[in-house]
Short mmCIF file of C-alpha atoms in Angstrom, two decimals:
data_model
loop_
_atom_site.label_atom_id
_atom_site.label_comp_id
_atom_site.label_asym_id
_atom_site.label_seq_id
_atom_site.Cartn_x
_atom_site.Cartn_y
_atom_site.Cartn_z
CA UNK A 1 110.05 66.79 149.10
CA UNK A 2 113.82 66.97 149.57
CA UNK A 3 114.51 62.86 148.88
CA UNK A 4 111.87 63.38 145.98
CA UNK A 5 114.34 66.13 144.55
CA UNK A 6 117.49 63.84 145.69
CA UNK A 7 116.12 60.67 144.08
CA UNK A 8 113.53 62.80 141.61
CA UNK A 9 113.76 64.47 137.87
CA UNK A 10 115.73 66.99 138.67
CA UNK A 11 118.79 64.87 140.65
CA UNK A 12 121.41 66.57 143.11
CA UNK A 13 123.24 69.46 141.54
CA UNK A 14 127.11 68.33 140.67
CA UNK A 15 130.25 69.80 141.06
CA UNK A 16 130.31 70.23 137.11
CA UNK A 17 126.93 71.73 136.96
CA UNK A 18 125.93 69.10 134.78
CA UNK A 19 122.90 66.95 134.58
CA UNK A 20 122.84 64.06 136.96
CA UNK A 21 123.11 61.47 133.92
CA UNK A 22 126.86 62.40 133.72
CA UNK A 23 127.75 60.07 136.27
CA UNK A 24 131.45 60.59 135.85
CA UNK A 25 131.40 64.16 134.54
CA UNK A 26 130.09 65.81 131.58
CA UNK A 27 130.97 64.54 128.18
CA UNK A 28 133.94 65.06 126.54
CA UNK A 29 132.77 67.81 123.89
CA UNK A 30 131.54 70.02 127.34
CA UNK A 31 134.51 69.70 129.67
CA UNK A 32 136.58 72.88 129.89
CA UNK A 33 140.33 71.44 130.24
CA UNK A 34 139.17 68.93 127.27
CA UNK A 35 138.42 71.37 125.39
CA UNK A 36 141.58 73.95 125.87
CA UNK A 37 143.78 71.06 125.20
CA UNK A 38 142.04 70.04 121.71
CA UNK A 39 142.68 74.02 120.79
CA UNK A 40 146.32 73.37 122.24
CA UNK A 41 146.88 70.91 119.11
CA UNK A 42 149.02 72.01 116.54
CA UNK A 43 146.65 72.49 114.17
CA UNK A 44 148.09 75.11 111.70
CA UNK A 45 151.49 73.27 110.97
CA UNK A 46 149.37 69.64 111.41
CA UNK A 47 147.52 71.07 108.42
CA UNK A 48 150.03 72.12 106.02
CA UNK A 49 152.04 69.53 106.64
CA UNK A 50 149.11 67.30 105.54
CA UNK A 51 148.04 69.52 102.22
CA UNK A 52 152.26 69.33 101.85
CA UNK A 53 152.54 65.58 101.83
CA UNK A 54 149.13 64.67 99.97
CA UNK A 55 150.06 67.19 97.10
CA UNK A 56 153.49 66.16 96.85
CA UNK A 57 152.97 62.62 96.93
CA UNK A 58 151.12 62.66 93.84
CA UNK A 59 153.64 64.60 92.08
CA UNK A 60 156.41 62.28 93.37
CA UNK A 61 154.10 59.55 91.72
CA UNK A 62 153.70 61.24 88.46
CA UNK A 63 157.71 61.19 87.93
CA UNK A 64 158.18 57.79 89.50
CA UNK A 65 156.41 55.61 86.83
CA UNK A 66 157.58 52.19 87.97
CA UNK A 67 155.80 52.50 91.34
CA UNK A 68 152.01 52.13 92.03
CA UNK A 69 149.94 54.86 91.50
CA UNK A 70 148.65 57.05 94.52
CA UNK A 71 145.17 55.48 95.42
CA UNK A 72 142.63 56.34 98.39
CA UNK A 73 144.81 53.07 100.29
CA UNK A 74 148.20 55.15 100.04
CA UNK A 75 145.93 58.52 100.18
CA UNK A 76 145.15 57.24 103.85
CA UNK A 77 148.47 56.17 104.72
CA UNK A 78 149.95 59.31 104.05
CA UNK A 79 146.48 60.99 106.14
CA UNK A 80 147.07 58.68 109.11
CA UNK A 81 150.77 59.72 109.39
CA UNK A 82 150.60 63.28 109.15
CA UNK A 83 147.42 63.33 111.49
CA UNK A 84 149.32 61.55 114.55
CA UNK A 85 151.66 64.92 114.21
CA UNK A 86 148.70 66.61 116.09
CA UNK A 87 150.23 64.62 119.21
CA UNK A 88 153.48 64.93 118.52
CA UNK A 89 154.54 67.30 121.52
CA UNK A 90 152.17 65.26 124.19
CA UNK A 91 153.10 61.46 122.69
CA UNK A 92 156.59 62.13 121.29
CA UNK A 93 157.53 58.20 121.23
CA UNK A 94 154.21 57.10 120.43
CA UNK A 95 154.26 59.67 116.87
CA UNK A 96 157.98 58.60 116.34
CA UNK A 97 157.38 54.89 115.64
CA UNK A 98 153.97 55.66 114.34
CA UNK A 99 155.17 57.78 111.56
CA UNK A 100 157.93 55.73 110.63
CA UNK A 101 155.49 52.79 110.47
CA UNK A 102 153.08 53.96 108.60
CA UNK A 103 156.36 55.61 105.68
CA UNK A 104 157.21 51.76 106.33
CA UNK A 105 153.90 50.32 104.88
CA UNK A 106 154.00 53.27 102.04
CA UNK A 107 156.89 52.55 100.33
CA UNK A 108 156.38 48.89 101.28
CA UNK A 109 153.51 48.99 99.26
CA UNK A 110 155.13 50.23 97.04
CA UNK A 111 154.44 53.80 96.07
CA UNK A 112 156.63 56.39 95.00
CA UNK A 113 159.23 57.96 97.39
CA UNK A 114 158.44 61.28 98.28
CA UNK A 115 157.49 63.52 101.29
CA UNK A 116 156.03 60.65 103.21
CA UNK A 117 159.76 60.90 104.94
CA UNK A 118 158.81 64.43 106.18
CA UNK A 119 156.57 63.45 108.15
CA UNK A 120 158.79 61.17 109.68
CA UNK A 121 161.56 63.60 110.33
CA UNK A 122 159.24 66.07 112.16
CA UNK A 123 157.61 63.47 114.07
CA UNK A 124 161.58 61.76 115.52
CA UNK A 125 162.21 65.81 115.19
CA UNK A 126 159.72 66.09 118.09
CA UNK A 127 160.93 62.85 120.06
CA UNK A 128 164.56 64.62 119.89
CA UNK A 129 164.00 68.07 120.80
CA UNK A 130 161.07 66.76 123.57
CA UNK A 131 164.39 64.47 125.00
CA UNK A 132 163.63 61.11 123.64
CA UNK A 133 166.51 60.26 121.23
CA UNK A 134 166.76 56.73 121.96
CA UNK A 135 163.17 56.50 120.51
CA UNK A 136 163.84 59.02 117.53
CA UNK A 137 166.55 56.92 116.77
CA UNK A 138 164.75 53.58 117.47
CA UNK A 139 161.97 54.77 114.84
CA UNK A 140 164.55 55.84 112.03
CA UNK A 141 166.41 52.81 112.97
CA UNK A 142 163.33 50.81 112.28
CA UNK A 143 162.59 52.55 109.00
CA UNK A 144 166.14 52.32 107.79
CA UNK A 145 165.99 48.14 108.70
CA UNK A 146 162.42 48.32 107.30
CA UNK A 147 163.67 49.60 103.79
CA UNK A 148 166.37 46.75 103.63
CA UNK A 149 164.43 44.42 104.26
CA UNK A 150 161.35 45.33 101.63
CA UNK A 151 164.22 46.45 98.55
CA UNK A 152 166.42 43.69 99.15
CA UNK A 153 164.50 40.74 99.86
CA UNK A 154 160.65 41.30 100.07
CA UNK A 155 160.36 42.96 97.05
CA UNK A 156 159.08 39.72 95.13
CA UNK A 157 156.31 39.71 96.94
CA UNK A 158 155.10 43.00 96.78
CA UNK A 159 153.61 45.16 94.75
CA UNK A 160 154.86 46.64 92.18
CA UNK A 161 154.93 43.37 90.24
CA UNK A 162 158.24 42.79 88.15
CA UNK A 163 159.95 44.90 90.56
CA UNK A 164 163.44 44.64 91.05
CA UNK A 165 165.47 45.18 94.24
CA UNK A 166 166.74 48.59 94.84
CA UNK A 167 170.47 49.62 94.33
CA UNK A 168 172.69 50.58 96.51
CA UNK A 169 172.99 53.86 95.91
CA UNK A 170 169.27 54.34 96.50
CA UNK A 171 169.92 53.27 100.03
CA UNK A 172 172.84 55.93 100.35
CA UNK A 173 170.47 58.38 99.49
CA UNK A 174 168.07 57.21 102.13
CA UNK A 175 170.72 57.26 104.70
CA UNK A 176 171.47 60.88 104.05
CA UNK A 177 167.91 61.09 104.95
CA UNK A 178 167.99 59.60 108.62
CA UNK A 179 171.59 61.65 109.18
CA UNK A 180 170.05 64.80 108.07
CA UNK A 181 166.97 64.03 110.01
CA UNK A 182 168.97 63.15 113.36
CA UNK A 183 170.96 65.82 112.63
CA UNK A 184 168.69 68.41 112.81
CA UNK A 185 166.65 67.49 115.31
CA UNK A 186 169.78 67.12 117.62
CA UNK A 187 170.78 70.24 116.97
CA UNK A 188 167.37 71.30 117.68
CA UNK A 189 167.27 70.01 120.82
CA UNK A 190 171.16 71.97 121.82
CA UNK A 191 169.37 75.11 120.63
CA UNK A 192 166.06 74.22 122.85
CA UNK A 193 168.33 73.24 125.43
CA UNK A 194 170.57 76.46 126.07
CA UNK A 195 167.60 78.58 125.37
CA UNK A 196 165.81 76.80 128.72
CA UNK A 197 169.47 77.40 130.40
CA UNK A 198 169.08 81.06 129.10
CA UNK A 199 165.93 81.53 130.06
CA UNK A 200 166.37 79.85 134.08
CA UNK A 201 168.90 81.90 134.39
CA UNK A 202 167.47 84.87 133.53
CA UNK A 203 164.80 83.79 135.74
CA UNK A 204 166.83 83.56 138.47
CA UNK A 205 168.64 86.75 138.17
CA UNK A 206 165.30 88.42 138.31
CA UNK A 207 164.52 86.54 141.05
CA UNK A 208 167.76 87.38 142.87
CA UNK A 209 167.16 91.14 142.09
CA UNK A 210 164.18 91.02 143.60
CA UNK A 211 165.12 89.63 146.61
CA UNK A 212 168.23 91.74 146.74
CA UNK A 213 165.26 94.67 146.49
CA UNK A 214 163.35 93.42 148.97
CA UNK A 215 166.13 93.35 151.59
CA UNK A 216 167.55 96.83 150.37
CA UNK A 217 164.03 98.44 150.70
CA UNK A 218 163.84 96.25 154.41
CA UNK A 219 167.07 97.98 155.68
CA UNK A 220 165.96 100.91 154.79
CA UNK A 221 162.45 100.64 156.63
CA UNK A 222 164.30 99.34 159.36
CA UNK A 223 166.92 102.27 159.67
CA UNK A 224 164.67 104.93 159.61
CA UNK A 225 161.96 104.02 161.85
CA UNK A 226 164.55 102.33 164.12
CA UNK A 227 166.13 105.91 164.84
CA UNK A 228 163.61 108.22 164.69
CA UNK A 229 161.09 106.06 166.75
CA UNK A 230 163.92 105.33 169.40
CA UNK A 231 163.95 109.30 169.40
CA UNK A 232 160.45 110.03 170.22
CA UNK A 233 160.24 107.05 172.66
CA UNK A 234 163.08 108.94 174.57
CA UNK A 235 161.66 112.03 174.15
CA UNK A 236 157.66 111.04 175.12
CA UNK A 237 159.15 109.32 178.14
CA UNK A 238 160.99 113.09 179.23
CA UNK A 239 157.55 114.71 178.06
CA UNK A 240 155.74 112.43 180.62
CA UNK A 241 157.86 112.92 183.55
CA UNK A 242 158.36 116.48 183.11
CA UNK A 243 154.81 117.32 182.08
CA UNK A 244 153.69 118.61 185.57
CA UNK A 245 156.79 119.47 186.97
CA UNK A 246 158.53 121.25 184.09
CA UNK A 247 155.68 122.30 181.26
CA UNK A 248 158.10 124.52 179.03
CA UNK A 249 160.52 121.23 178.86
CA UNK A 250 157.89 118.58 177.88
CA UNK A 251 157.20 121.22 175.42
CA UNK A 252 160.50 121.20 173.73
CA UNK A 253 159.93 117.18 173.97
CA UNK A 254 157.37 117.31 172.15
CA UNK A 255 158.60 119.74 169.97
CA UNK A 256 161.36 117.37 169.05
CA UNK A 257 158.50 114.58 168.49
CA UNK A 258 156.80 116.01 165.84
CA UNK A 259 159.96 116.63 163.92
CA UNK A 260 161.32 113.49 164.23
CA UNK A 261 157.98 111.85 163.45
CA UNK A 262 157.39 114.10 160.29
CA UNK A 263 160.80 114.05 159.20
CA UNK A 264 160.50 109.03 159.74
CA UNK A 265 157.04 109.80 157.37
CA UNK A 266 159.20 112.03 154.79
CA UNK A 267 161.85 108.76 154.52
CA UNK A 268 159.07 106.25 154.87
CA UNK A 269 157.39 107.69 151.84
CA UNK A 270 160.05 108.46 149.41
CA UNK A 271 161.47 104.50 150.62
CA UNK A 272 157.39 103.56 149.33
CA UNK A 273 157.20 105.78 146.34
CA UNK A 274 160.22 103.96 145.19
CA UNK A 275 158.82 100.39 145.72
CA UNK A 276 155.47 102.03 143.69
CA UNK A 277 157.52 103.09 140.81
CA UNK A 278 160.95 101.55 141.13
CA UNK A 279 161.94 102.97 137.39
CA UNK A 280 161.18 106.54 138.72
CA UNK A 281 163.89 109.23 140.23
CA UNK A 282 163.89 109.18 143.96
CA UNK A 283 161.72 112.83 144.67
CA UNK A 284 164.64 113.28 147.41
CA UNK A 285 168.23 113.16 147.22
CA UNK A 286 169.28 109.86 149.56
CA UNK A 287 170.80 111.26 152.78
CA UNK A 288 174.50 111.13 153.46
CA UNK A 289 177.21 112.01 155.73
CA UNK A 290 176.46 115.98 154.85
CA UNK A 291 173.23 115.43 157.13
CA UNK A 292 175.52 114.30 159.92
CA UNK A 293 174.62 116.95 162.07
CA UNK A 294 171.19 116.54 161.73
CA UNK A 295 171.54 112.76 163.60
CA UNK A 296 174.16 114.33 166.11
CA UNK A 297 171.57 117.04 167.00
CA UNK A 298 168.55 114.40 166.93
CA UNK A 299 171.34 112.47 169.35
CA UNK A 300 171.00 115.50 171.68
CA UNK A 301 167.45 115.82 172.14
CA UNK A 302 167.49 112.37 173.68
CA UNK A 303 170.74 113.43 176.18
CA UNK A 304 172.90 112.19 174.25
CA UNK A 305 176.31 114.01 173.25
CA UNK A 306 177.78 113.06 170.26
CA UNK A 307 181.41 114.57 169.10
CA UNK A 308 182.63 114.03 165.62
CA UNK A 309 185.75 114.01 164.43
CA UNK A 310 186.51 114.01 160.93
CA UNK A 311 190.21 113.16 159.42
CA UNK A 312 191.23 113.25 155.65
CA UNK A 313 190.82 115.33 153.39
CA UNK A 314 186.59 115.35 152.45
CA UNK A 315 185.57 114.24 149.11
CA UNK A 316 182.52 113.71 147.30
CA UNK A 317 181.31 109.94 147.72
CA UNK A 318 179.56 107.75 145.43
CA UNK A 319 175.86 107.80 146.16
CA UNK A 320 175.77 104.38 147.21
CA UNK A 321 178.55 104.91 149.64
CA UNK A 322 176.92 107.71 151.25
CA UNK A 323 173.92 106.35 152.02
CA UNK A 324 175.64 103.29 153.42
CA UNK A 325 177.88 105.66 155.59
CA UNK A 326 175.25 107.66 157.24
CA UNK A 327 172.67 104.63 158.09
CA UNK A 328 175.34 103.13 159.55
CA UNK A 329 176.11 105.80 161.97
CA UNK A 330 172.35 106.39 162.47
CA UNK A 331 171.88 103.08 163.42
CA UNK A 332 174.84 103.12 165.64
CA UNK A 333 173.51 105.99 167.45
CA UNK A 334 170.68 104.55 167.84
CA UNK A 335 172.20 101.46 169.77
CA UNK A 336 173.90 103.73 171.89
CA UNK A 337 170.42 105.92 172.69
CA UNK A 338 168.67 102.42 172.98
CA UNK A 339 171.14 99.82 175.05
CA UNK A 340 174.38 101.99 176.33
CA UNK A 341 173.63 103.80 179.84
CA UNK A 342 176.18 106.51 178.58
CA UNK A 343 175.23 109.66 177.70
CA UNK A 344 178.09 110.55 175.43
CA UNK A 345 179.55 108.85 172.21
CA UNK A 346 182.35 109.83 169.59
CA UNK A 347 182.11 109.40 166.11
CA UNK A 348 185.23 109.23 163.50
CA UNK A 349 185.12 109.54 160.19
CA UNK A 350 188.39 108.89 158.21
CA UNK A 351 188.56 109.97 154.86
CA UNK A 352 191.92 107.41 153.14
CA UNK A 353 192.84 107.06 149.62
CA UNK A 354 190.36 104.44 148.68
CA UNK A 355 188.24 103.82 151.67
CA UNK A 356 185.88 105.23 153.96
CA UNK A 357 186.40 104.42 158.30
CA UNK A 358 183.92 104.87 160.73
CA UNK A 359 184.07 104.48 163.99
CA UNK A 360 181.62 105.00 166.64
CA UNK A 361 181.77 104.23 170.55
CA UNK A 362 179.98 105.01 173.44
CA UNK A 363 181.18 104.58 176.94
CA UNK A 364 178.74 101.75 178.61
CA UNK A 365 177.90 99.83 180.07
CA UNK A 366 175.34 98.22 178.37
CA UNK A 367 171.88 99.04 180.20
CA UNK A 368 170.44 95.32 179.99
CA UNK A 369 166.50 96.79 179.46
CA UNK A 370 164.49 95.96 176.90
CA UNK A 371 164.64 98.70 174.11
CA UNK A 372 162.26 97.19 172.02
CA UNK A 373 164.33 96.49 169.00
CA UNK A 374 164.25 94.35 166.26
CA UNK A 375 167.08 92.89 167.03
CA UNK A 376 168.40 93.33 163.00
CA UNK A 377 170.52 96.69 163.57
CA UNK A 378 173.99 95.04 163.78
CA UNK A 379 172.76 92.34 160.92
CA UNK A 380 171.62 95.58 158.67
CA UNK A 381 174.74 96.81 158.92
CA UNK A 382 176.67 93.85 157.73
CA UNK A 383 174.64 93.49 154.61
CA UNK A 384 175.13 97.07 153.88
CA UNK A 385 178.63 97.00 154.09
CA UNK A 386 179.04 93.55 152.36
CA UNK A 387 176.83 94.88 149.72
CA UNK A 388 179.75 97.43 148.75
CA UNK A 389 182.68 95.01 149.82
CA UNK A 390 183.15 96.66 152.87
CA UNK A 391 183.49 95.77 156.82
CA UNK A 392 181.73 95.52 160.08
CA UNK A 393 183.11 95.24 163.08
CA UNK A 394 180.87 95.13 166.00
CA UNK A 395 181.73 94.55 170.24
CA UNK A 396 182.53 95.56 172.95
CA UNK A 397 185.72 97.15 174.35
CA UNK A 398 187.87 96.74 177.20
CA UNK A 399 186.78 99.40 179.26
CA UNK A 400 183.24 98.22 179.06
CA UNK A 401 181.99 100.35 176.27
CA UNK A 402 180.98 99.44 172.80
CA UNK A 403 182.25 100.25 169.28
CA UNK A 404 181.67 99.92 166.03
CA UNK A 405 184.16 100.11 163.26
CA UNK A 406 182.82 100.25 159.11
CA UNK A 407 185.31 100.27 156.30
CA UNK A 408 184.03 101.21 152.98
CA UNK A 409 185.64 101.32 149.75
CA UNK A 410 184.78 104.39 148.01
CA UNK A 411 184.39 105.47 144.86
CA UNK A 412 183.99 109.05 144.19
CA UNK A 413 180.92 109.89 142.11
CA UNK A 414 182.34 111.13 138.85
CA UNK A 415 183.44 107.46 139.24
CA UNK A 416 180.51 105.53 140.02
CA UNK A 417 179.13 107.17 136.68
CA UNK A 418 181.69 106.12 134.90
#
């Protein structure tokens, strides 16, 4: 039954859901890329163009008496050159010489000038502007030698009878033809040009943006969860090991766990609503250094002391520069919770004229364990500094500790709005 099916009537089912007597697909007037290609045609302008040429031909032949009427030959001519301008964007070479050999045969047979050069100018107009001007000007060329040739020396022999070999300035005129016609389509093809330039570009700066986006909303992610998950780490390991021995403490661990946990979801969502609707107002202010005491008393819940010293006079930063400040000391502190084996650290903060200083250090030595880390902390801070034109400095000192130094040019944010 199967090999009677195979071999049978009804034939194997193909790809193209066809029947099996399409050997090599389905016919032309039933394939689906055929078919969106055919309605790709130009068929509007094709169309006009042709009622354009055939209408004005016969006028042109009306006021040009000593040519040869317009019969169903020259009707066809003119048909066969404005219908190759359905190709003209897919076969620009191909329409270019076409066209100007079919105007060629036209006049050569000798019927009236007219808009059979149109077509010709749209179809080399197309070669130009689709970056084929050696064949745009190949087909005028051709045209233009044509024309000589037929009004200069051919003309006995063709129709119209008794005619007599054009003048001179009827060839001028025809050259101002083939300028204008090069002209314009060269300048068509500049304009074409620069608008692609234009339009990469602004491709690219999108692109750029995006990714500039991406990595902004990636530091972010990174800076939050990196602190506040280093914080309940510390603080579930203290909860374990004092969970028999000292209930009231694990308590407070905990205690400390849930805020640090709900406070990394508050960020974490505000950092998501914004990549949901990046037009929309963040629902939160972005921290800054005025929550400073928040990270040194999040710093103390893990054992850590923190003590802050702040020089300058304090002024209101620029929103960007605030935000910058304070995930850089977060994710210092974090370091120091994660890889120093000190339990204390100093933070500066310098207010100067036009730049912000941070400084943080921690005593060491470096612990050696595995924290669990991404390992992008030092490389978030970089980028967030670079991002402003600002300064990292990162390593470890003398004495065995660590620092890290930030320099940030500020801008107030009266400024920034500015």
């Amino acid at each position: 039954m199967d090999e009677q099916r195979e071999h049978g009537r009804g034939g194997p089912s193909l790809p193209w859901g066809g029947p099996p007597a399409w050997r090599h697909g389905p016919p032309w007037w039933n394939r689906q890329d055929d078919v969106a290609d055919i309605r790709r045609l130009p068929w509007l302008t094709t169309l006009a163009i042709t009622l354009f040429v055939q209408i004005g031909s016969k006028y042109a032949a009306h006021s040009q008496l000593d040519r040869v009427d317009l019969d169903i030959p020259g009707r066809l001519l003119l048909l066969a050159g404005t219908a190759s301008l359905l190709l003209r964007h897919r076969f620009p070479i191909t329409v270019a010489y076409f066209t100007a050999g079919t105007a060629l045969l036209y006049l050569g047979a000798g019927y009236a000038y007219g808009p059979v050069l149109i077509t010709v100018a749209i179809g080399c107009f197309a070669a130009v502007v689709a970056g084929y001007r050696r064949a745009a000007w190949g087909a005028v060329a051709m045209l233009w030698a044509g024309h000589l040739l037929v009004a200069h020396w051919l003309y006995r022999w063709l129709p119209p009878d008794g005619d007599a070999p054009r003048t001179w300035g009827e060839e001028i005129i025809v050259a101002v033809w083939v300028v204008a016609i090069i002209a314009v389509s060269e300048l068509a093809r500049v304009k074409r040009e620069q608008w692609m330039k234009e339009r990469a570009e602004r491709e690219q700066a999108a692109k750029r943006r995006a990714d500039e986006e991406r990595l902004r909303m990636a530091r972010e992610l990174h800076d939050v969860l990196a602190h506040s998950i280093s914080v309940i780490n510390v603080q579930a390991g203290v909860g374990l090991a004092l969970l028999d021995s000292d209930p009231e403490q694990a308590r407070t661990a905990l205690t400390t766990i849930k805020a640090a946990s709900k406070e990394a979801l508050g960020e974490v969502r505000q950092v998501l609503d914004t990549l949901r609707t990046p037009g929309d107002a963040p629902r939160a202010p972005a921290p800054g250094l005025d929550r400073l005491p928040e990270l040194v008393q999040q710093a103390a819940s893990t054992g850590l002391t923190v003590d802050v010293d702040t020089r300058g006079r304090c002024k209101k930063l620029a929103p960007g520069v605030d935000l910058a400040a304070f995930r850089i000391v977060q994710e210092a502190l974090t370091n120091v919770v994660r890889h120093s084996g000190s339990r204390h650290a100093r933070v500066l903060v310098r207010y100067e004229a036009a730049a912000l200083t941070l400084r943080v250090d921690d005593d060491g030595p470096a612990t050696g364990a595995d924290a669990g880390g991404s390992g992008n902390g030092l490389a978030g801070m970089r980028e967030r500094a670079a991002a402003l034109n600002g300064t990292i400095e990162a390593g470890s000192r003398p004495d065995g500790g660590f620092r890290v130094t930030a320099v940030l040019p500020t801008r107030t944010a009266s400024q920034e709005d500015q």
